[in-house]
Amino acid sequence: MKKVWIDCDPGIDDMLALLYALKSDKLDVLGISTVSGNVIGEAGAENVLKLLTLLNRDDVQVHVGYKCDNYVNARDTHGSNGIGGYYMPINDNLAYGEAPLDSMRDAILNNPNEVTLICLGP
C-alpha cells in the first residue's frame, strides 16, 4: 500500500476524495491536514472527523494547518458547513490537533522515501 498524507480544504469535493482514499486498499492514509479554502480550516477538520466517524476509523491523524480570515468562501457551492449543510455526528473520542507540519514531518521521517503528499487545498 502507498503511504500518503493528504492536505485539503474539505468541502464536498475533498470529502469525496478522502472517502475514496480512506476506503482504498491501495492507500495507507497516515494523516490529513486541513487548510482554509472552501471552509475555514477548523470546519474542514471537523468534516474530516465526521467522515472518520462514518467509516469507523480512529487510526488517522487529523490536524488544522494554515488558518486565514480571508479564505475562499464557497458557501454557494458547498453550503455553510462545507458538506451541503448535511449533519454528520463526530465520535467523541476523535479530535484534531494543531501543528500539522510536525506530524507530517514525523510521518515522512518514520517512513523514509515512502510517503507521498497529496495536496488538494488551495
Short mmCIF file of N, CA, C and O in Angstrom, two decimals:
data_model
loop_
_atom_site.label_atom_id
_atom_site.label_comp_id
_atom_site.label_asym_id
_atom_site.label_seq_id
_atom_site.Cartn_x
_atom_site.Cartn_y
_atom_site.Cartn_z
N MET A 1 0.83 -1.19 0.00
CA MET A 1 0.00 0.00 0.00
C MET A 1 0.88 1.25 0.00
O MET A 1 1.90 1.27 0.66
N LYS A 2 0.45 2.24 -0.73
CA LYS A 2 1.17 3.50 -0.84
C LYS A 2 0.83 4.37 0.37
O LYS A 2 -0.32 4.63 0.66
N LYS A 3 1.85 4.82 1.10
CA LYS A 3 1.65 5.68 2.27
C LYS A 3 1.46 7.12 1.78
O LYS A 3 2.27 7.62 1.00
N VAL A 4 0.38 7.77 2.26
CA VAL A 4 0.09 9.13 1.83
C VAL A 4 -0.28 10.02 3.01
O VAL A 4 -0.75 9.55 4.04
N TRP A 5 -0.04 11.29 2.83
CA TRP A 5 -0.54 12.34 3.72
C TRP A 5 -1.34 13.27 2.83
O TRP A 5 -0.87 13.69 1.77
N ILE A 6 -2.57 13.60 3.23
CA ILE A 6 -3.46 14.41 2.41
C ILE A 6 -3.67 15.77 3.07
O ILE A 6 -4.06 15.85 4.23
N ASP A 7 -3.40 16.83 2.31
CA ASP A 7 -3.64 18.20 2.74
C ASP A 7 -4.81 18.73 1.92
O ASP A 7 -4.78 18.66 0.69
N CYS A 8 -5.84 19.25 2.58
CA CYS A 8 -7.07 19.58 1.84
C CYS A 8 -7.87 20.69 2.53
O CYS A 8 -7.55 21.12 3.62
N ASP A 9 -8.92 21.13 1.84
CA ASP A 9 -9.89 22.08 2.40
C ASP A 9 -11.28 21.45 2.25
O ASP A 9 -12.01 21.76 1.34
N PRO A 10 -11.63 20.53 3.14
CA PRO A 10 -12.75 19.61 2.96
C PRO A 10 -14.14 20.22 2.78
O PRO A 10 -14.91 20.35 3.71
N GLY A 11 -14.39 20.57 1.52
CA GLY A 11 -15.75 20.79 1.06
C GLY A 11 -16.22 19.47 0.49
O GLY A 11 -15.59 18.42 0.70
N ILE A 12 -17.27 19.50 -0.27
CA ILE A 12 -17.85 18.28 -0.83
C ILE A 12 -16.84 17.52 -1.69
O ILE A 12 -16.70 16.30 -1.58
N ASP A 13 -16.11 18.24 -2.54
CA ASP A 13 -15.17 17.59 -3.46
C ASP A 13 -14.05 16.86 -2.72
O ASP A 13 -13.76 15.70 -2.99
N ASP A 14 -13.44 17.53 -1.74
CA ASP A 14 -12.36 16.88 -0.99
C ASP A 14 -12.88 15.77 -0.10
O ASP A 14 -12.18 14.78 0.15
N MET A 15 -14.11 15.91 0.40
CA MET A 15 -14.70 14.83 1.20
C MET A 15 -14.84 13.56 0.36
O MET A 15 -14.59 12.46 0.84
N LEU A 16 -15.23 13.72 -0.90
CA LEU A 16 -15.33 12.54 -1.78
C LEU A 16 -13.96 11.94 -2.05
O LEU A 16 -13.79 10.72 -2.05
N ALA A 17 -12.96 12.81 -2.25
CA ALA A 17 -11.60 12.31 -2.46
C ALA A 17 -11.09 11.59 -1.21
O ALA A 17 -10.46 10.53 -1.32
N LEU A 18 -11.37 12.14 -0.04
CA LEU A 18 -10.96 11.49 1.21
C LEU A 18 -11.67 10.16 1.40
O LEU A 18 -11.05 9.18 1.82
N LEU A 19 -12.95 10.12 1.08
CA LEU A 19 -13.70 8.87 1.18
C LEU A 19 -13.05 7.80 0.31
O LEU A 19 -12.82 6.67 0.75
N TYR A 20 -12.73 8.15 -0.92
CA TYR A 20 -12.07 7.21 -1.83
C TYR A 20 -10.73 6.75 -1.26
O TYR A 20 -10.43 5.55 -1.22
N ALA A 21 -9.93 7.71 -0.78
CA ALA A 21 -8.60 7.37 -0.26
C ALA A 21 -8.70 6.48 0.98
O ALA A 21 -7.95 5.50 1.12
N LEU A 22 -9.62 6.81 1.88
CA LEU A 22 -9.75 6.05 3.13
C LEU A 22 -10.32 4.66 2.91
O LEU A 22 -10.08 3.76 3.71
N LYS A 23 -11.07 4.47 1.85
CA LYS A 23 -11.64 3.15 1.56
C LYS A 23 -10.77 2.33 0.60
O LYS A 23 -11.00 1.14 0.42
N SER A 24 -9.77 2.95 0.02
CA SER A 24 -8.91 2.27 -0.95
C SER A 24 -8.03 1.23 -0.29
O SER A 24 -7.47 1.45 0.79
N ASP A 25 -7.87 0.11 -0.95
CA ASP A 25 -6.95 -0.91 -0.46
C ASP A 25 -5.54 -0.69 -1.02
O ASP A 25 -4.64 -1.48 -0.80
N LYS A 26 -5.35 0.44 -1.73
CA LYS A 26 -4.05 0.77 -2.30
C LYS A 26 -3.37 1.93 -1.57
O LYS A 26 -2.21 2.20 -1.82
N LEU A 27 -4.11 2.60 -0.68
CA LEU A 27 -3.55 3.75 0.03
C LEU A 27 -3.61 3.54 1.54
O LEU A 27 -4.61 3.09 2.07
N ASP A 28 -2.53 3.92 2.19
CA ASP A 28 -2.44 3.94 3.64
C ASP A 28 -2.36 5.41 4.04
O ASP A 28 -1.31 6.04 3.93
N VAL A 29 -3.50 5.98 4.45
CA VAL A 29 -3.56 7.39 4.81
C VAL A 29 -2.99 7.57 6.21
O VAL A 29 -3.60 7.18 7.20
N LEU A 30 -1.80 8.17 6.29
CA LEU A 30 -1.13 8.36 7.57
C LEU A 30 -1.68 9.56 8.31
O LEU A 30 -1.70 9.58 9.54
N GLY A 31 -2.10 10.57 7.57
CA GLY A 31 -2.60 11.78 8.21
C GLY A 31 -3.31 12.67 7.20
O GLY A 31 -3.12 12.54 5.99
N ILE A 32 -4.12 13.57 7.75
CA ILE A 32 -4.86 14.53 6.95
C ILE A 32 -4.72 15.88 7.62
O ILE A 32 -4.96 16.02 8.83
N SER A 33 -4.29 16.88 6.87
CA SER A 33 -4.25 18.24 7.38
C SER A 33 -5.23 19.08 6.57
O SER A 33 -5.47 18.82 5.40
N THR A 34 -5.81 20.07 7.25
CA THR A 34 -6.79 20.92 6.59
C THR A 34 -6.32 22.36 6.60
O THR A 34 -5.63 22.80 7.52
N VAL A 35 -6.71 23.08 5.57
CA VAL A 35 -6.39 24.49 5.44
C VAL A 35 -7.68 25.24 5.11
O VAL A 35 -8.66 24.65 4.67
N SER A 36 -7.67 26.54 5.33
CA SER A 36 -8.81 27.35 4.96
C SER A 36 -8.90 27.41 3.44
O SER A 36 -7.90 27.59 2.75
N GLY A 37 -10.10 27.24 2.94
CA GLY A 37 -10.35 27.25 1.50
C GLY A 37 -11.84 27.26 1.27
O GLY A 37 -12.48 28.30 1.37
N ASN A 38 -12.41 26.10 0.98
CA ASN A 38 -13.86 26.02 0.83
C ASN A 38 -14.56 26.42 2.13
O ASN A 38 -15.63 27.02 2.11
N VAL A 39 -13.97 26.03 3.24
CA VAL A 39 -14.42 26.42 4.58
C VAL A 39 -13.18 26.75 5.39
O VAL A 39 -12.06 26.48 4.96
N ILE A 40 -13.35 27.33 6.58
CA ILE A 40 -12.18 27.60 7.41
C ILE A 40 -11.55 26.28 7.85
O ILE A 40 -12.21 25.24 7.88
N GLY A 41 -10.28 26.31 8.17
CA GLY A 41 -9.53 25.10 8.49
C GLY A 41 -10.15 24.25 9.58
O GLY A 41 -10.19 23.03 9.49
N GLU A 42 -10.66 24.88 10.63
CA GLU A 42 -11.27 24.14 11.73
C GLU A 42 -12.53 23.40 11.28
O GLU A 42 -12.76 22.26 11.67
N ALA A 43 -13.35 24.06 10.46
CA ALA A 43 -14.56 23.42 9.93
C ALA A 43 -14.19 22.24 9.04
O ALA A 43 -14.83 21.20 9.06
N GLY A 44 -13.12 22.40 8.27
CA GLY A 44 -12.64 21.30 7.44
C GLY A 44 -12.19 20.12 8.27
O GLY A 44 -12.48 18.97 7.95
N ALA A 45 -11.48 20.41 9.37
CA ALA A 45 -11.02 19.33 10.26
C ALA A 45 -12.22 18.61 10.88
O ALA A 45 -12.21 17.38 11.00
N GLU A 46 -13.23 19.37 11.26
CA GLU A 46 -14.44 18.73 11.80
C GLU A 46 -15.11 17.86 10.74
O GLU A 46 -15.62 16.78 11.06
N ASN A 47 -15.11 18.29 9.49
CA ASN A 47 -15.67 17.47 8.41
C ASN A 47 -14.90 16.16 8.27
O ASN A 47 -15.49 15.10 8.07
N VAL A 48 -13.58 16.23 8.39
CA VAL A 48 -12.77 15.01 8.32
C VAL A 48 -13.12 14.08 9.48
O VAL A 48 -13.27 12.86 9.29
N LEU A 49 -13.26 14.63 10.68
CA LEU A 49 -13.63 13.81 11.83
C LEU A 49 -14.99 13.16 11.63
O LEU A 49 -15.21 12.01 12.02
N LYS A 50 -15.91 13.87 11.00
CA LYS A 50 -17.23 13.31 10.70
C LYS A 50 -17.10 12.12 9.75
O LYS A 50 -17.75 11.10 9.92
N LEU A 51 -16.24 12.27 8.74
CA LEU A 51 -16.04 11.19 7.78
C LEU A 51 -15.37 9.99 8.46
O LEU A 51 -15.77 8.84 8.24
N LEU A 52 -14.38 10.24 9.31
CA LEU A 52 -13.72 9.15 10.04
C LEU A 52 -14.71 8.44 10.95
O LEU A 52 -14.66 7.22 11.10
N THR A 53 -15.62 9.19 11.55
CA THR A 53 -16.66 8.59 12.39
C THR A 53 -17.55 7.69 11.55
O THR A 53 -17.84 6.55 11.93
N LEU A 54 -17.98 8.18 10.39
CA LEU A 54 -18.82 7.41 9.49
C LEU A 54 -18.15 6.10 9.08
O LEU A 54 -18.79 5.05 9.01
N LEU A 55 -16.85 6.17 8.84
CA LEU A 55 -16.09 4.99 8.40
C LEU A 55 -15.57 4.15 9.56
O LEU A 55 -14.89 3.14 9.33
N ASN A 56 -15.85 4.58 10.78
CA ASN A 56 -15.37 3.87 11.97
C ASN A 56 -13.84 3.74 11.97
O ASN A 56 -13.30 2.67 12.23
N ARG A 57 -13.17 4.85 11.64
CA ARG A 57 -11.71 4.88 11.61
C ARG A 57 -11.20 5.80 12.71
O ARG A 57 -11.66 6.92 12.85
N ASP A 58 -10.27 5.32 13.49
CA ASP A 58 -9.65 6.16 14.50
C ASP A 58 -8.13 6.11 14.40
O ASP A 58 -7.42 6.49 15.32
N ASP A 59 -7.65 5.64 13.26
CA ASP A 59 -6.22 5.43 13.08
C ASP A 59 -5.54 6.50 12.24
O ASP A 59 -4.37 6.36 11.90
N VAL A 60 -6.26 7.57 11.90
CA VAL A 60 -5.73 8.60 11.03
C VAL A 60 -5.61 9.91 11.81
O VAL A 60 -6.57 10.36 12.43
N GLN A 61 -4.41 10.50 11.79
CA GLN A 61 -4.20 11.79 12.43
C GLN A 61 -4.90 12.88 11.63
O GLN A 61 -4.86 12.87 10.40
N VAL A 62 -5.48 13.85 12.32
CA VAL A 62 -6.11 14.99 11.66
C VAL A 62 -5.56 16.26 12.32
O VAL A 62 -5.53 16.35 13.55
N HIS A 63 -5.12 17.21 11.49
CA HIS A 63 -4.54 18.45 12.01
C HIS A 63 -5.03 19.65 11.21
O HIS A 63 -5.20 19.56 10.00
N VAL A 64 -5.24 20.76 11.91
CA VAL A 64 -5.58 22.02 11.25
C VAL A 64 -4.28 22.72 10.91
O VAL A 64 -3.42 22.92 11.76
N GLY A 65 -4.16 23.09 9.66
CA GLY A 65 -2.97 23.79 9.20
C GLY A 65 -3.23 25.27 9.04
O GLY A 65 -3.78 25.91 9.94
N TYR A 66 -2.92 25.79 7.90
CA TYR A 66 -3.00 27.22 7.62
C TYR A 66 -4.40 27.76 7.89
O TYR A 66 -5.38 27.26 7.36
N LYS A 67 -4.47 28.77 8.73
CA LYS A 67 -5.74 29.43 9.04
C LYS A 67 -5.70 30.84 8.46
O LYS A 67 -4.68 31.52 8.55
N CYS A 68 -6.79 31.25 7.90
CA CYS A 68 -6.83 32.55 7.25
C CYS A 68 -8.23 33.13 7.38
O CYS A 68 -9.21 32.47 7.07
N ASP A 69 -8.31 34.37 7.85
CA ASP A 69 -9.62 35.03 7.93
C ASP A 69 -10.15 35.38 6.56
O ASP A 69 -11.35 35.52 6.36
N ASN A 70 -9.26 35.53 5.60
CA ASN A 70 -9.64 35.92 4.25
C ASN A 70 -9.60 34.70 3.32
O ASN A 70 -8.94 34.70 2.31
N TYR A 71 -10.32 33.64 3.70
CA TYR A 71 -10.31 32.41 2.93
C TYR A 71 -11.33 32.47 1.79
O TYR A 71 -12.22 33.31 1.79
N VAL A 72 -11.20 31.58 0.85
CA VAL A 72 -12.17 31.47 -0.23
C VAL A 72 -13.46 30.91 0.38
O VAL A 72 -13.46 29.83 0.94
N ASN A 73 -14.52 31.64 0.27
CA ASN A 73 -15.79 31.21 0.84
C ASN A 73 -16.62 30.57 -0.26
O ASN A 73 -17.02 31.23 -1.21
N ALA A 74 -16.85 29.29 -0.14
CA ALA A 74 -17.58 28.56 -1.18
C ALA A 74 -18.94 28.09 -0.68
O ALA A 74 -19.41 27.02 -1.03
N ARG A 75 -19.58 28.90 0.16
CA ARG A 75 -20.88 28.52 0.70
C ARG A 75 -21.92 28.29 -0.39
O ARG A 75 -22.80 27.47 -0.23
N ASP A 76 -21.82 29.04 -1.47
CA ASP A 76 -22.79 28.88 -2.56
C ASP A 76 -22.70 27.49 -3.19
O ASP A 76 -23.68 26.97 -3.70
N THR A 77 -21.54 26.87 -3.12
CA THR A 77 -21.34 25.53 -3.69
C THR A 77 -21.39 24.44 -2.63
O THR A 77 -22.02 23.41 -2.82
N HIS A 78 -20.72 24.66 -1.51
CA HIS A 78 -20.52 23.62 -0.50
C HIS A 78 -21.41 23.76 0.73
O HIS A 78 -21.32 22.93 1.64
N GLY A 79 -22.23 24.79 0.79
CA GLY A 79 -23.08 25.01 1.96
C GLY A 79 -22.29 25.62 3.10
O GLY A 79 -21.07 25.77 3.04
N SER A 80 -22.99 25.96 4.16
CA SER A 80 -22.37 26.68 5.28
C SER A 80 -21.33 25.85 6.03
O SER A 80 -20.39 26.40 6.60
N ASN A 81 -21.48 24.53 6.04
CA ASN A 81 -20.53 23.69 6.77
C ASN A 81 -19.56 22.94 5.85
O ASN A 81 -18.77 22.13 6.31
N GLY A 82 -19.64 23.20 4.57
CA GLY A 82 -18.72 22.55 3.62
C GLY A 82 -19.23 21.25 3.06
O GLY A 82 -18.69 20.73 2.09
N ILE A 83 -20.27 20.70 3.65
CA ILE A 83 -20.83 19.43 3.17
C ILE A 83 -22.33 19.57 2.89
O ILE A 83 -23.13 18.70 3.19
N GLY A 84 -22.66 20.72 2.30
CA GLY A 84 -24.03 20.95 1.86
C GLY A 84 -25.04 21.10 2.97
O GLY A 84 -26.23 20.91 2.77
N GLY A 85 -24.57 21.42 4.18
CA GLY A 85 -25.47 21.56 5.31
C GLY A 85 -25.89 20.23 5.92
O GLY A 85 -26.66 20.18 6.86
N TYR A 86 -25.36 19.14 5.37
CA TYR A 86 -25.71 17.80 5.85
C TYR A 86 -25.15 17.59 7.25
O TYR A 86 -24.00 17.92 7.53
N TYR A 87 -25.95 17.04 8.15
CA TYR A 87 -25.49 16.76 9.52
C TYR A 87 -24.84 15.39 9.57
O TYR A 87 -25.41 14.40 9.11
N MET A 88 -23.66 15.34 10.16
CA MET A 88 -22.97 14.08 10.42
C MET A 88 -22.41 14.15 11.83
O MET A 88 -21.82 15.16 12.21
N PRO A 89 -22.58 13.10 12.63
CA PRO A 89 -22.04 13.12 14.00
C PRO A 89 -20.53 12.94 14.01
O PRO A 89 -19.94 12.46 13.04
N ILE A 90 -19.93 13.33 15.13
CA ILE A 90 -18.49 13.12 15.36
C ILE A 90 -18.32 12.24 16.58
O ILE A 90 -18.91 12.49 17.63
N ASN A 91 -17.51 11.20 16.44
CA ASN A 91 -17.16 10.33 17.56
C ASN A 91 -16.45 11.18 18.62
O ASN A 91 -15.47 11.85 18.32
N ASP A 92 -16.92 11.12 19.84
CA ASP A 92 -16.34 11.92 20.93
C ASP A 92 -14.88 11.59 21.20
O ASP A 92 -14.16 12.38 21.81
N ASN A 93 -14.42 10.44 20.78
CA ASN A 93 -13.03 10.03 21.01
C ASN A 93 -12.07 10.59 19.96
O ASN A 93 -10.86 10.43 20.09
N LEU A 94 -12.63 11.21 18.91
CA LEU A 94 -11.79 11.76 17.85
C LEU A 94 -11.60 13.26 18.06
O LEU A 94 -12.52 13.95 18.49
N ALA A 95 -10.41 13.74 17.77
CA ALA A 95 -10.13 15.16 17.88
C ALA A 95 -9.05 15.52 16.87
O ALA A 95 -8.27 14.67 16.45
N TYR A 96 -9.03 16.77 16.48
CA TYR A 96 -7.96 17.22 15.60
C TYR A 96 -6.93 17.97 16.41
O TYR A 96 -7.21 18.49 17.48
N GLY A 97 -5.72 17.98 15.89
CA GLY A 97 -4.63 18.65 16.56
C GLY A 97 -4.17 19.86 15.78
O GLY A 97 -4.66 20.16 14.70
N GLU A 98 -3.23 20.55 16.35
CA GLU A 98 -2.58 21.67 15.69
C GLU A 98 -1.22 21.16 15.18
O GLU A 98 -0.95 19.98 15.25
N ALA A 99 -0.40 22.02 14.69
CA ALA A 99 0.97 21.70 14.27
C ALA A 99 1.05 20.56 13.26
O ALA A 99 1.74 19.56 13.48
N PRO A 100 0.35 20.67 12.12
CA PRO A 100 0.40 19.59 11.15
C PRO A 100 1.78 19.36 10.55
O PRO A 100 2.11 18.24 10.19
N LEU A 101 2.59 20.41 10.46
CA LEU A 101 3.91 20.22 9.84
C LEU A 101 4.79 19.30 10.68
O LEU A 101 5.55 18.50 10.13
N ASP A 102 4.67 19.39 12.00
CA ASP A 102 5.44 18.49 12.87
C ASP A 102 5.01 17.04 12.65
O ASP A 102 5.84 16.14 12.51
N SER A 103 3.70 16.81 12.60
CA SER A 103 3.19 15.45 12.40
C SER A 103 3.50 14.93 11.01
O SER A 103 3.84 13.77 10.83
N MET A 104 3.38 15.82 10.01
CA MET A 104 3.71 15.43 8.65
C MET A 104 5.19 15.06 8.55
O MET A 104 5.55 14.04 7.96
N ARG A 105 6.05 15.89 9.15
CA ARG A 105 7.49 15.62 9.15
C ARG A 105 7.79 14.28 9.81
O ARG A 105 8.56 13.47 9.28
N ASP A 106 7.15 14.02 10.95
CA ASP A 106 7.37 12.75 11.65
C ASP A 106 6.94 11.56 10.80
O ASP A 106 7.63 10.54 10.74
N ALA A 107 5.80 11.68 10.12
CA ALA A 107 5.33 10.60 9.25
C ALA A 107 6.33 10.34 8.13
O ALA A 107 6.62 9.19 7.79
N ILE A 108 6.89 11.41 7.58
CA ILE A 108 7.86 11.27 6.49
C ILE A 108 9.16 10.67 7.00
O ILE A 108 9.72 9.75 6.39
N LEU A 109 9.65 11.16 8.14
CA LEU A 109 10.92 10.64 8.69
C LEU A 109 10.80 9.20 9.17
O LEU A 109 11.76 8.44 9.10
N ASN A 110 9.61 8.82 9.66
CA ASN A 110 9.40 7.45 10.12
C ASN A 110 9.20 6.46 8.97
O ASN A 110 9.21 5.24 9.20
N ASN A 111 9.00 6.98 7.77
CA ASN A 111 8.78 6.16 6.57
C ASN A 111 9.60 6.72 5.43
O ASN A 111 9.05 7.22 4.44
N PRO A 112 10.94 6.67 5.52
CA PRO A 112 11.80 7.31 4.52
C PRO A 112 11.50 6.84 3.09
O PRO A 112 11.37 5.65 2.83
N ASN A 113 11.37 7.81 2.20
CA ASN A 113 11.15 7.56 0.77
C ASN A 113 9.87 6.78 0.48
O ASN A 113 9.77 6.14 -0.56
N GLU A 114 8.91 6.81 1.39
CA GLU A 114 7.68 6.05 1.19
C GLU A 114 6.42 6.90 1.17
O GLU A 114 5.37 6.42 0.75
N VAL A 115 6.49 8.14 1.64
CA VAL A 115 5.28 8.95 1.80
C VAL A 115 5.10 9.90 0.62
O VAL A 115 6.02 10.61 0.23
N THR A 116 3.89 9.90 0.09
CA THR A 116 3.52 10.84 -0.97
C THR A 116 2.56 11.84 -0.37
O THR A 116 1.60 11.48 0.32
N LEU A 117 2.82 13.12 -0.63
CA LEU A 117 1.92 14.18 -0.20
C LEU A 117 0.88 14.40 -1.29
O LEU A 117 1.23 14.59 -2.45
N ILE A 118 -0.38 14.38 -0.91
CA ILE A 118 -1.47 14.67 -1.84
C ILE A 118 -2.06 16.00 -1.40
O ILE A 118 -2.67 16.09 -0.33
N CYS A 119 -1.85 17.03 -2.20
CA CYS A 119 -2.27 18.39 -1.84
C CYS A 119 -3.49 18.78 -2.65
O CYS A 119 -3.39 19.01 -3.85
N LEU A 120 -4.64 18.87 -1.98
CA LEU A 120 -5.90 19.19 -2.62
C LEU A 120 -6.37 20.60 -2.30
O LEU A 120 -7.27 21.11 -2.95
N GLY A 121 -5.79 21.22 -1.26
CA GLY A 121 -6.22 22.54 -0.82
C GLY A 121 -5.78 23.62 -1.78
O GLY A 121 -5.04 23.37 -2.74
N PRO A 122 -6.22 24.85 -1.52
CA PRO A 122 -5.86 25.97 -2.42
C PRO A 122 -4.38 26.29 -2.35
O PRO A 122 -3.72 25.99 -1.39
#
